[in-house]
Amino acid sequence: DGGITQSPKYLFRKEGQNVTLSCEQNLNHDAMYWYRQDPGQGLRLIYYSQIVNDFQKGDIAEGYSVSREKKESFPLTVTSAQKNPTAFYLCASSAKTSGSETQYFGPGTRLLVL
Amino acid sequence: KQEVTQIPAALSVPEGENLVLNCSFTDSAIYNLQWFRQDPGKGLTSLLLIQSSQREQTSGRLNASLDKSSGRSTLYIAASQPGDSATYLCAVRGGANNLFFGTGTRLTVIP
């Protein structure tokens, strides 16, 4: 089956700890994205990557880091600098970034702070 | 900056009714507009994508329209079913990498 997988489904972070959220796609898509969803707010873009070994900050990149070493993988690290990390994190991918393509989303990871 | 608004925030209808969800955006310079469905605790499923040059798109019981000049889109759902209960999100693509989302309309279809 082609699609986007995210793991884990739930993640707990202790204060001062860095945690990494996994996102993998087998759709052969060039572009990948990370969004954060909070109750009562629209999705907000954290980081995106158009191609391997390249990524750009989105609207709320502070306290987060990413890597894109492989086309199919785009992990997101929530660092200790992110003071309010509790949210639902969604990864997405698209075939190209011309503006005409559909973004496909993974099932999400819910991050909770202990 | 692009702002996307969805009204109403929540809607309850009896099964079988036709309904319309609304989406408005402030900047008409868009590439496309996309409607998504989100079930509780789940990711987003794309329903319809309308390019900026198009006026509407249809898929089954769903019809989405786009009036770029007035900054509005509607999602029409015909003959609603309990399985249609979900949150519906509208997103506008303002550039190659910017997708601006509304806060969604939570739809409940009552059997």
PDB file of C-alpha atoms in Angstrom, chain A residues 42-90:
ATOM      1  CA  GLY A  42      -5.803  25.923  11.711  1.00  0.00           C
ATOM      2  CA  LEU A  43      -2.806  23.814  10.807  1.00  0.00           C
ATOM      3  CA  ARG A  44       0.447  25.756  10.884  1.00  0.00           C
ATOM      4  CA  LEU A  45       3.519  24.932   8.829  1.00  0.00           C
ATOM      5  CA  ILE A  46       6.670  24.088  10.803  1.00  0.00           C
ATOM      6  CA  TYR A  47       9.149  23.007   8.126  1.00  0.00           C
ATOM      7  CA  TYR A  48       9.076  21.805   4.545  1.00  0.00           C
ATOM      8  CA  SER A  49      11.464  20.134   2.161  1.00  0.00           C
ATOM      9  CA  GLN A  50      11.316  20.238  -1.614  1.00  0.00           C
ATOM     10  CA  ILE A  51      14.201  17.854  -2.234  1.00  0.00           C
ATOM     11  CA  VAL A  52      16.667  15.635  -0.432  1.00  0.00           C
ATOM     12  CA  ASN A  53      19.225  17.491   1.708  1.00  0.00           C
ATOM     13  CA  ASP A  54      17.254  20.713   1.523  1.00  0.00           C
ATOM     14  CA  PHE A  55      14.593  22.125   3.849  1.00  0.00           C
ATOM     15  CA  GLN A  56      13.073  25.484   4.706  1.00  0.00           C
ATOM     16  CA  LYS A  57      11.495  27.018   7.797  1.00  0.00           C
ATOM     17  CA  GLY A  58       7.767  27.491   7.873  1.00  0.00           C
ATOM     18  CA  ASP A  59       5.754  29.881  10.001  1.00  0.00           C
ATOM     19  CA  ILE A  60       6.566  28.363  13.410  1.00  0.00           C
ATOM     20  CA  ALA A  61       9.996  26.709  13.108  1.00  0.00           C
ATOM     21  CA  GLU A  62      11.409  27.909  16.434  1.00  0.00           C
ATOM     22  CA  GLY A  63      12.120  25.015  18.780  1.00  0.00           C
ATOM     23  CA  TYR A  64      12.015  22.413  16.005  1.00  0.00           C
ATOM     24  CA  SER A  65      14.585  20.835  13.699  1.00  0.00           C
ATOM     25  CA  VAL A  66      14.372  18.503  10.704  1.00  0.00           C
ATOM     26  CA  SER A  67      16.560  16.492   8.349  1.00  0.00           C
ATOM     27  CA  ARG A  68      15.998  15.111   4.859  1.00  0.00           C
ATOM     28  CA  GLU A  69      18.729  12.571   4.200  1.00  0.00           C
ATOM     29  CA  LYS A  70      16.469  10.275   2.200  1.00  0.00           C
ATOM     30  CA  LYS A  71      13.616  11.057  -0.184  1.00  0.00           C
ATOM     31  CA  GLU A  72      11.171   8.898   1.733  1.00  0.00           C
ATOM     32  CA  SER A  73      11.954  10.150   5.242  1.00  0.00           C
ATOM     33  CA  PHE A  74      11.487  13.538   6.954  1.00  0.00           C
ATOM     34  CA  PRO A  75      11.884  13.249  10.757  1.00  0.00           C
ATOM     35  CA  LEU A  76      10.962  16.149  13.040  1.00  0.00           C
ATOM     36  CA  THR A  77      12.776  16.786  16.319  1.00  0.00           C
ATOM     37  CA  VAL A  78      10.989  18.772  18.990  1.00  0.00           C
ATOM     38  CA  THR A  79      13.772  20.310  21.062  1.00  0.00           C
ATOM     39  CA  SER A  80      13.776  21.488  24.664  1.00  0.00           C
ATOM     40  CA  ALA A  81      13.615  25.037  23.291  1.00  0.00           C
ATOM     41  CA  GLN A  82       9.997  24.460  22.250  1.00  0.00           C
ATOM     42  CA  LYS A  83       8.176  25.599  25.392  1.00  0.00           C
ATOM     43  CA  ASN A  84       4.680  24.558  24.377  1.00  0.00           C
ATOM     44  CA  PRO A  85       5.064  21.312  22.429  1.00  0.00           C
ATOM     45  CA  THR A  86       1.736  19.711  23.292  1.00  0.00           C
ATOM     46  CA  ALA A  87      -0.104  19.411  19.964  1.00  0.00           C
ATOM     47  CA  PHE A  88      -1.095  17.081  17.149  1.00  0.00           C
ATOM     48  CA  TYR A  89       1.666  16.844  14.534  1.00  0.00           C
ATOM     49  CA  LEU A  90       0.873  16.037  10.931  1.00  0.00           C
TER      50      LEU A  90
END
